[in-house]
Short mmCIF file of C-alpha atoms and ligand atoms in Angstrom, two decimals:
data_model
loop_
_atom_site.label_atom_id
_atom_site.label_comp_id
_atom_site.label_asym_id
_atom_site.label_seq_id
_atom_site.Cartn_x
_atom_site.Cartn_y
_atom_site.Cartn_z
CA MET F 351 -10.59 22.81 -16.61
CA THR F 352 -8.21 20.46 -15.40
CA ARG F 353 -6.34 17.66 -17.57
CA ALA F 354 -6.87 14.17 -15.52
CA ALA F 355 -7.21 10.36 -16.32
CA TYR F 356 -10.63 9.35 -15.91
CA ILE F 357 -13.31 6.76 -16.86
CA THR F 358 -16.79 7.08 -18.10
CA ARG F 359 -17.55 3.16 -16.88
CA LEU F 360 -15.60 0.11 -15.59
CA GLY F 361 -13.44 -2.12 -17.05
CA PRO F 362 -9.84 -2.76 -18.61
CA PRO F 363 -6.74 -0.06 -18.97
CA GLY F 364 -8.10 0.93 -22.23
CA GLU F 365 -11.01 2.68 -20.49
CA ILE F 366 -9.01 5.41 -18.93
CA ARG F 367 -9.58 8.65 -20.86
CA TRP F 368 -6.69 11.41 -20.43
CA GLY F 369 -8.50 14.93 -21.26
CA GLU F 370 -9.93 18.02 -19.85
CA LEU F 371 -12.70 17.90 -16.98
CA PRO F 372 -14.21 20.47 -15.09
CA ASP F 373 -11.97 22.14 -12.16
CA PRO F 374 -12.94 19.78 -8.75
CA VAL F 375 -15.41 21.78 -6.67
CA SER F 376 -13.81 22.37 -2.98
CA GLY F 377 -15.84 22.53 -0.10
CA PRO F 378 -15.51 23.96 3.25
CA ALA F 379 -14.32 20.59 4.33
CA ASP F 380 -11.76 20.46 1.46
CA VAL F 381 -8.43 21.77 0.48
CA LEU F 382 -7.59 22.27 -3.40
CA VAL F 383 -3.96 20.48 -3.99
CA ARG F 384 -2.11 21.29 -7.51
CA THR F 385 -0.61 17.76 -7.95
CA GLU F 386 3.45 17.21 -8.69
CA ALA F 387 3.50 13.58 -8.45
CA VAL F 388 0.97 10.35 -8.19
CA ALA F 389 1.35 6.69 -7.74
CA ALA F 390 -0.54 3.83 -9.16
CA ASN F 391 -1.03 1.02 -7.30
CA HIS F 392 -3.16 -2.25 -7.90
CA VAL F 393 -5.53 -1.28 -5.95
CA ASP F 394 -6.31 1.41 -8.40
CA THR F 395 -6.82 -1.59 -10.78
CA PHE F 396 -9.30 -3.57 -8.68
CA VAL F 397 -11.58 0.26 -8.76
CA ARG F 398 -11.01 0.97 -12.59
CA SER F 399 -12.25 -3.08 -13.52
CA GLY F 400 -14.91 -2.98 -10.91
CA ARG F 401 -13.03 -5.69 -9.17
CA TYR F 402 -13.44 -3.53 -5.35
CA ARG F 403 -16.87 -2.43 -5.47
CA THR F 404 -16.91 0.84 -4.50
CA PRO F 405 -19.08 4.20 -5.29
CA THR F 406 -17.49 5.48 -9.01
CA PRO F 407 -19.47 8.75 -10.12
CA PHE F 408 -18.84 9.30 -14.13
CA PRO F 409 -16.48 10.67 -15.08
CA PHE F 410 -14.42 9.37 -12.29
CA VAL F 411 -10.76 10.27 -12.19
CA ILE F 412 -8.81 6.97 -10.84
CA GLY F 413 -5.96 7.03 -8.04
CA ARG F 414 -5.33 6.83 -5.02
CA ASP F 415 -1.88 9.03 -4.05
CA LEU F 416 -0.37 12.08 -4.41
CA ALA F 417 2.13 14.88 -3.20
CA GLY F 418 1.57 18.16 -4.38
CA GLU F 419 1.06 21.94 -3.31
CA VAL F 420 -2.20 23.94 -1.87
CA VAL F 421 -3.59 26.48 -4.06
CA GLY F 422 -6.76 27.19 -2.48
CA ALA F 423 -6.64 28.04 1.61
CA GLY F 424 -8.80 25.42 3.62
CA PRO F 425 -9.00 24.11 6.81
CA GLY F 426 -5.46 24.16 8.61
CA PHE F 427 -3.83 24.87 5.12
CA SER F 428 -2.24 27.54 3.61
CA PRO F 429 -1.72 28.18 -0.50
CA GLY F 430 2.12 27.06 -1.03
CA ASP F 431 1.87 24.46 1.47
CA ARG F 432 3.31 20.99 0.40
CA VAL F 433 0.77 18.36 0.90
CA TRP F 434 0.54 14.47 0.28
CA CYS F 435 -3.07 12.14 0.64
CA ALA F 436 -3.37 8.56 -0.05
CA SER F 437 -7.02 7.82 0.14
CA MET F 438 -8.60 9.65 -3.02
CA GLY F 439 -10.60 7.57 -5.89
CA HIS F 440 -13.16 5.76 -3.66
CA GLY F 441 -15.73 6.16 -1.31
CA GLY F 442 -17.19 8.45 -3.08
CA ARG F 443 -14.02 10.67 -3.37
CA GLN F 444 -12.97 11.25 -6.87
CA GLY F 445 -9.47 10.18 -7.33
CA SER F 446 -5.53 12.08 -7.64
CA PHE F 447 -4.54 11.27 -11.42
CA ALA F 448 -5.49 15.07 -11.72
CA GLU F 449 -3.81 18.41 -12.29
CA LEU F 450 -5.65 19.94 -9.51
CA VAL F 451 -7.37 17.98 -6.84
CA ALA F 452 -10.14 18.65 -3.98
CA VAL F 453 -9.02 16.89 -0.94
CA PRO F 454 -10.68 16.53 2.32
CA ALA F 455 -8.48 18.67 4.76
CA GLU F 456 -8.84 15.32 7.69
CA ARG F 457 -7.22 13.26 4.99
CA LEU F 458 -4.39 15.67 4.10
CA TYR F 459 -0.96 16.11 5.31
CA ARG F 460 1.85 18.18 5.26
CA LEU F 461 5.24 17.06 3.08
CA PRO F 462 8.27 16.90 5.90
CA GLU F 463 10.41 19.58 4.95
CA GLY F 464 13.04 18.48 2.33
CA VAL F 465 11.41 15.24 0.81
CA GLY F 466 9.74 15.54 -2.49
CA ALA F 467 6.99 14.77 -4.30
CA VAL F 468 8.10 12.20 -6.18
CA GLU F 469 9.98 9.98 -3.77
CA ALA F 470 7.14 10.17 -1.14
CA VAL F 471 4.76 9.58 -3.20
CA GLY F 472 6.08 6.01 -4.13
CA VAL F 473 5.92 4.95 -0.10
CA LEU F 474 2.27 6.59 1.00
CA HIS F 475 0.28 3.34 -0.02
CA PRO F 476 2.56 0.45 1.05
CA ALA F 477 3.64 2.22 3.96
CA ALA F 478 -0.11 3.37 5.04
CA THR F 479 -0.81 -0.73 4.74
CA ALA F 480 1.99 -1.82 6.29
CA PHE F 481 1.50 0.62 9.61
CA LEU F 482 -2.28 -0.95 9.23
CA ALA F 483 -1.32 -4.61 8.95
CA LEU F 484 1.35 -3.93 12.05
CA PHE F 485 -0.56 -1.82 14.67
CA ARG F 486 -4.24 -1.48 13.73
CA HIS F 487 -4.64 -5.03 12.95
CA GLY F 488 -1.97 -7.08 14.02
CA GLY F 489 -1.48 -5.59 17.42
CA LEU F 490 2.63 -5.78 17.07
CA ARG F 491 4.03 -5.27 20.70
CA LEU F 492 7.64 -4.43 21.38
CA GLY F 493 10.04 -7.62 21.67
CA GLU F 494 7.58 -9.41 19.35
CA THR F 495 8.56 -11.58 16.35
CA VAL F 496 7.23 -10.70 12.92
CA TYR F 497 6.73 -12.63 9.98
CA VAL F 498 6.69 -10.67 6.70
CA GLY F 499 6.60 -12.99 3.32
CA GLY F 500 7.77 -11.00 0.32
CA GLY F 501 10.15 -8.82 2.57
CA ALA F 502 11.25 -7.30 -0.79
CA GLY F 503 7.96 -5.94 -2.08
CA ASN F 504 6.32 -2.63 -1.38
CA VAL F 505 4.49 -3.13 1.11
CA GLY F 506 6.81 -6.00 2.37
CA ASP F 507 9.57 -3.18 2.51
CA ALA F 508 7.73 -0.95 4.49
CA LEU F 509 6.63 -4.27 7.09
CA VAL F 510 10.42 -4.87 7.57
CA ARG F 511 11.54 -1.23 8.20
CA MET F 512 8.27 -0.16 10.37
CA ALA F 513 8.25 -3.31 12.56
CA SER F 514 12.36 -3.28 13.14
CA ALA F 515 11.85 0.31 13.91
CA ALA F 516 9.00 -0.72 16.25
CA GLY F 517 11.52 -2.91 18.33
CA ALA F 518 10.49 -6.30 16.62
CA ARG F 519 12.36 -9.49 15.48
CA VAL F 520 11.74 -9.21 11.65
CA ILE F 521 11.95 -12.87 9.74
CA ALA F 522 11.37 -12.48 6.00
CA SER F 523 11.35 -14.21 2.81
CA ALA F 524 12.77 -12.76 -0.47
CA SER F 525 14.09 -13.69 -3.69
CA GLU F 526 18.01 -14.51 -3.19
CA GLN F 527 18.68 -11.44 -5.03
CA ASP F 528 16.68 -9.15 -2.92
CA ALA F 529 18.55 -10.84 0.26
CA ASP F 530 20.68 -8.03 1.03
CA ARG F 531 18.55 -5.27 0.54
CA CYS F 532 15.84 -7.11 2.88
CA ARG F 533 18.73 -7.44 5.59
CA ALA F 534 19.67 -3.99 5.40
CA ALA F 535 15.72 -2.97 5.64
CA GLY F 536 16.15 -4.25 9.26
CA ALA F 537 15.10 -8.18 9.01
CA ALA F 538 17.28 -10.48 11.41
CA VAL F 539 16.53 -13.14 9.11
CA VAL F 540 15.82 -13.72 5.16
CA ILE F 541 15.02 -16.88 3.79
CA ASP F 542 14.50 -17.57 0.34
CA TYR F 543 10.89 -17.83 -0.54
CA ARG F 544 11.62 -21.11 -3.03
CA ASP F 545 13.20 -22.58 -0.55
CA PRO F 546 11.37 -26.12 -0.34
CA SER F 547 11.95 -25.76 3.62
CA LEU F 548 11.10 -22.27 3.70
CA THR F 549 8.36 -23.24 6.35
CA ALA F 550 11.25 -25.33 8.68
CA ARG F 551 13.55 -22.63 8.57
CA VAL F 552 11.73 -19.60 9.87
CA ARG F 553 10.44 -22.27 12.80
CA GLU F 554 14.17 -22.85 13.40
CA ALA F 555 14.72 -18.81 13.56
CA ALA F 556 11.92 -18.50 15.90
CA PRO F 557 11.58 -21.40 18.08
CA ASP F 558 9.06 -19.55 20.21
CA GLY F 559 6.71 -19.09 17.16
CA ILE F 560 5.74 -16.46 15.40
CA ASP F 561 3.26 -13.10 16.59
CA VAL F 562 2.23 -11.56 13.60
CA HIS F 563 2.59 -13.29 10.32
CA VAL F 564 2.07 -11.17 6.85
CA ASP F 565 2.27 -12.56 3.47
CA THR F 566 2.52 -10.17 0.78
CA SER F 567 2.74 -12.40 -1.62
CA GLY F 568 -0.61 -13.05 -2.85
CA ARG F 569 -0.16 -16.93 -2.17
CA PRO F 570 -1.30 -17.23 1.50
CA ASP F 571 -0.48 -20.85 3.12
CA LEU F 572 -2.87 -20.70 5.97
CA GLU F 573 -1.30 -24.33 6.72
CA ALA F 574 1.88 -22.93 7.10
CA ALA F 575 0.93 -19.78 8.84
CA VAL F 576 -1.08 -21.23 11.45
CA GLY F 577 1.63 -23.92 12.31
CA LEU F 578 4.21 -20.90 12.84
CA LEU F 579 2.32 -19.09 15.11
CA ALA F 580 2.75 -18.43 18.84
CA HIS F 581 0.47 -18.78 21.42
CA GLY F 582 -1.91 -16.17 20.59
CA GLY F 583 -0.55 -15.08 16.87
CA ARG F 584 -1.82 -13.25 14.71
CA ILE F 585 -1.61 -13.68 11.10
CA VAL F 586 -2.80 -10.43 8.96
CA LEU F 587 -4.10 -11.37 5.73
CA LEU F 588 -3.97 -8.21 3.20
CA ALA F 589 -3.41 -10.31 -0.32
CA GLY F 590 -4.53 -12.65 -2.52
CA VAL F 591 -8.01 -11.15 -3.82
CA ALA F 592 -9.25 -14.61 -5.68
CA VAL F 593 -7.51 -16.60 -3.29
CA ARG F 594 -9.49 -20.14 -1.65
CA ALA F 595 -7.01 -21.24 1.25
CA GLU F 596 -7.43 -24.29 3.59
CA LEU F 597 -7.81 -23.47 7.23
CA PRO F 598 -6.19 -25.59 10.37
CA VAL F 599 -9.15 -24.46 12.33
CA GLY F 600 -8.33 -26.62 15.48
CA PRO F 601 -4.85 -25.59 15.46
CA LEU F 602 -5.44 -22.20 15.43
CA TYR F 603 -8.24 -22.16 18.11
CA MET F 604 -5.66 -24.56 20.23
CA ARG F 605 -3.36 -21.28 20.30
CA ASP F 606 -5.73 -18.73 20.95
CA GLY F 607 -4.80 -17.92 17.31
CA ARG F 608 -6.49 -14.99 15.53
CA LEU F 609 -6.85 -14.46 12.15
CA LEU F 610 -7.49 -11.13 10.17
CA GLY F 611 -8.11 -9.38 7.22
CA PHE F 612 -7.80 -5.60 6.41
CA ALA F 613 -8.08 -3.67 3.18
CA ILE F 614 -6.52 0.03 3.63
CA SER F 615 -9.65 1.39 1.32
CA ASN F 616 -11.86 0.92 4.72
CA ALA F 617 -9.45 2.76 7.16
CA SER F 618 -10.86 5.28 8.61
CA ALA F 619 -9.57 8.93 8.22
CA ALA F 620 -8.16 8.88 12.20
CA ASP F 621 -6.48 5.45 11.90
CA LEU F 622 -4.90 7.03 8.46
CA ALA F 623 -3.92 9.89 10.41
CA GLY F 624 -2.25 7.72 12.68
CA ALA F 625 -0.28 6.39 10.13
CA ALA F 626 0.69 9.26 8.47
CA SER F 627 2.30 10.29 11.23
CA VAL F 628 4.41 7.61 11.65
CA ILE F 629 5.17 7.95 7.92
CA ASN F 630 6.34 11.48 8.51
CA THR F 631 8.80 11.03 10.97
CA MET F 632 10.06 8.02 9.13
CA LEU F 633 10.43 9.87 5.57
CA ALA F 634 11.72 13.14 7.52
CA ALA F 635 13.88 10.37 8.85
CA GLY F 636 15.06 9.12 5.68
CA ALA F 637 13.89 5.84 6.51
CA LEU F 638 11.22 5.04 4.24
CA PRO F 639 13.47 4.93 0.78
CA CYS F 640 11.61 4.60 -1.93
CA ARG F 641 12.10 2.31 -4.98
CA VAL F 642 10.74 4.14 -7.84
CA THR F 643 10.48 1.46 -11.33
CA ASP F 644 10.27 4.66 -13.45
CA VAL F 645 8.19 7.90 -13.80
CA LEU F 646 5.58 8.34 -16.74
CA ALA F 647 3.68 11.37 -17.74
CA LEU F 648 0.52 11.22 -16.21
CA ALA F 649 -1.29 11.08 -19.63
CA ASP F 650 0.10 7.68 -19.57
CA ALA F 651 -2.04 6.37 -16.96
CA ALA F 652 -3.63 3.70 -19.01
CA GLU F 653 0.01 1.93 -19.81
CA ALA F 654 0.63 2.32 -16.24
CA HIS F 655 -2.34 0.15 -15.35
CA ARG F 656 -1.48 -2.36 -17.76
CA ARG F 657 2.06 -2.87 -16.77
CA LEU F 658 0.56 -3.42 -13.52
CA GLU F 659 -1.71 -6.17 -13.87
CA ALA F 660 0.98 -7.84 -16.60
CA GLY F 661 2.86 -8.14 -13.32
CA GLN F 662 5.81 -6.22 -14.60
CA VAL F 663 6.44 -3.92 -12.31
CA ARG F 664 8.81 -4.36 -9.46
CA GLY F 665 8.80 -1.11 -7.39
CA ARG F 666 6.87 2.06 -7.74
CA LEU F 667 5.13 3.25 -10.61
CA VAL F 668 5.04 7.36 -10.63
CA LEU F 669 3.19 9.94 -13.15
CA ARG F 670 3.83 13.44 -12.91
CA PRO F 671 1.26 15.83 -14.59
N1 NAP M 327 -5.00 -4.91 2.10
C1 NAP M 327 -4.73 -3.63 1.67
O1 NAP M 327 -4.78 -3.00 2.07
C2 NAP M 327 -3.04 -3.90 0.86
C3 NAP M 327 -2.90 -2.77 0.18
C4 NAP M 327 -1.89 -2.35 -0.19
C5 NAP M 327 -1.30 -3.63 -1.56
N2 NAP M 327 -1.78 -4.72 -1.10
C6 NAP M 327 -1.76 -6.00 -1.83
O2 NAP M 327 -0.58 -6.16 -0.87
C7 NAP M 327 -0.01 -6.98 -2.40
C8 NAP M 327 1.59 -6.74 -2.62
O3 NAP M 327 1.81 -5.26 -2.88
P1 NAP M 327 3.10 -4.88 -3.02
O4 NAP M 327 2.57 -3.36 -3.89
O5 NAP M 327 4.19 -4.86 -2.11
O6 NAP M 327 3.28 -5.75 -4.35
P2 NAP M 327 4.90 -6.26 -5.05
O7 NAP M 327 5.99 -5.03 -4.88
O8 NAP M 327 4.80 -7.33 -6.08
O9 NAP M 327 5.68 -6.89 -3.50
C9 NAP M 327 5.46 -8.90 -3.53
C10 NAP M 327 6.25 -9.65 -3.21
O10 NAP M 327 6.05 -10.82 -2.93
C11 NAP M 327 7.18 -11.35 -3.86
N3 NAP M 327 6.76 -12.85 -3.97
C12 NAP M 327 6.27 -13.35 -5.03
N4 NAP M 327 5.96 -14.74 -4.90
C13 NAP M 327 6.35 -15.02 -3.81
C14 NAP M 327 6.25 -16.43 -2.98
N5 NAP M 327 5.76 -17.28 -3.60
N6 NAP M 327 6.43 -16.35 -1.55
C15 NAP M 327 6.88 -15.09 -1.14
N7 NAP M 327 7.01 -13.96 -1.77
C16 NAP M 327 6.63 -13.86 -2.68
C17 NAP M 327 7.50 -10.57 -4.90
O11 NAP M 327 9.34 -11.23 -4.67
P3 NAP M 327 9.56 -11.03 -6.56
O12 NAP M 327 9.57 -9.63 -6.60
O13 NAP M 327 10.66 -11.59 -6.43
O14 NAP M 327 8.61 -11.50 -7.29
C18 NAP M 327 7.53 -9.34 -4.10
O15 NAP M 327 8.47 -9.12 -3.40
C19 NAP M 327 -0.72 -6.95 -3.70
O16 NAP M 327 -1.19 -7.98 -3.75
C20 NAP M 327 -1.50 -5.81 -3.09
O17 NAP M 327 -2.62 -5.67 -4.03
C21 NAP M 327 -3.18 -4.67 0.00
#
């Protein structure tokens, strides 16, 4: 038997149970992994509550990310390999919040030498999201200008680091107390998101316009975003699950602008593998430091979900079996 955090129906955090389930069945394309650390993501709460619709065969183990050690040979992996995955718990796959998890080999990647499970698992989901936003959907090219709204958050920090490492000029918004951290991550300009002249200051910092605009705050302002776009610029939407916003249609199409949205849950295994390769290079170089707020016991998964839903978490919540 394997101890796991699971649900037997969709609902609030109180639906999460901690207990024993039969060991996962590892098919020929899977690799059996003993979990060392997992992280709690906003999207885990959407799956648990039913806000994000995906198959959840009950009892359904929650959670998306894991880092751990291979315990049963599978395609391309051997026992003892240290590995990670960031795409369990949706699309029909059981989740990662368990002592033992059967992970499809095509979604499993090696942990770089010397990188710990906790430090890795904290950055996987935000960093994979940032990669997809910038390169898969935003089509970022060398020398372009990127605006990151909420540049000191989990996804924001990864966006700033990846965009600046790719040779983009990054303008970010962040609270005053986070400005230095945001600059240290690679932002050329950081503006307080509470500043009423935020949009004017971004325009001043990017007189030729923004090529890729990503707001992670969950409060997208499309009026401002379209007004800031360069010719051919792209606005990438990834947050604001319940938001209704007004779109200035003419100004968007008259500058050949594009408005794109994406959810990492829809990413193909090939896209995620592309993200994994960049993440591993950056992890190995120490270029993706993780802000772990707290390390909880895996048995406290319900508490992790409560804290996320209460908006109490700045940084990452990691759990260990
Ligand atoms: N589409 C996808 O595939 C995908 C994947 C991952 C995450 N997400 C979504 O992305 C969002 C961000 O996740 P996260 O983990 O990075 O959250 P986070 O760490 O809380 O980051 C949000 C950031 O936004 C800042 N912020 C708050 N109000 C703002 C405002 N008015 N203007 C600009 N910035 C503001 C926050 O600053 P303070 O700390 O000062 O409040 C914080 O730094 C969530 O909504 C999540 O669901 C989507």
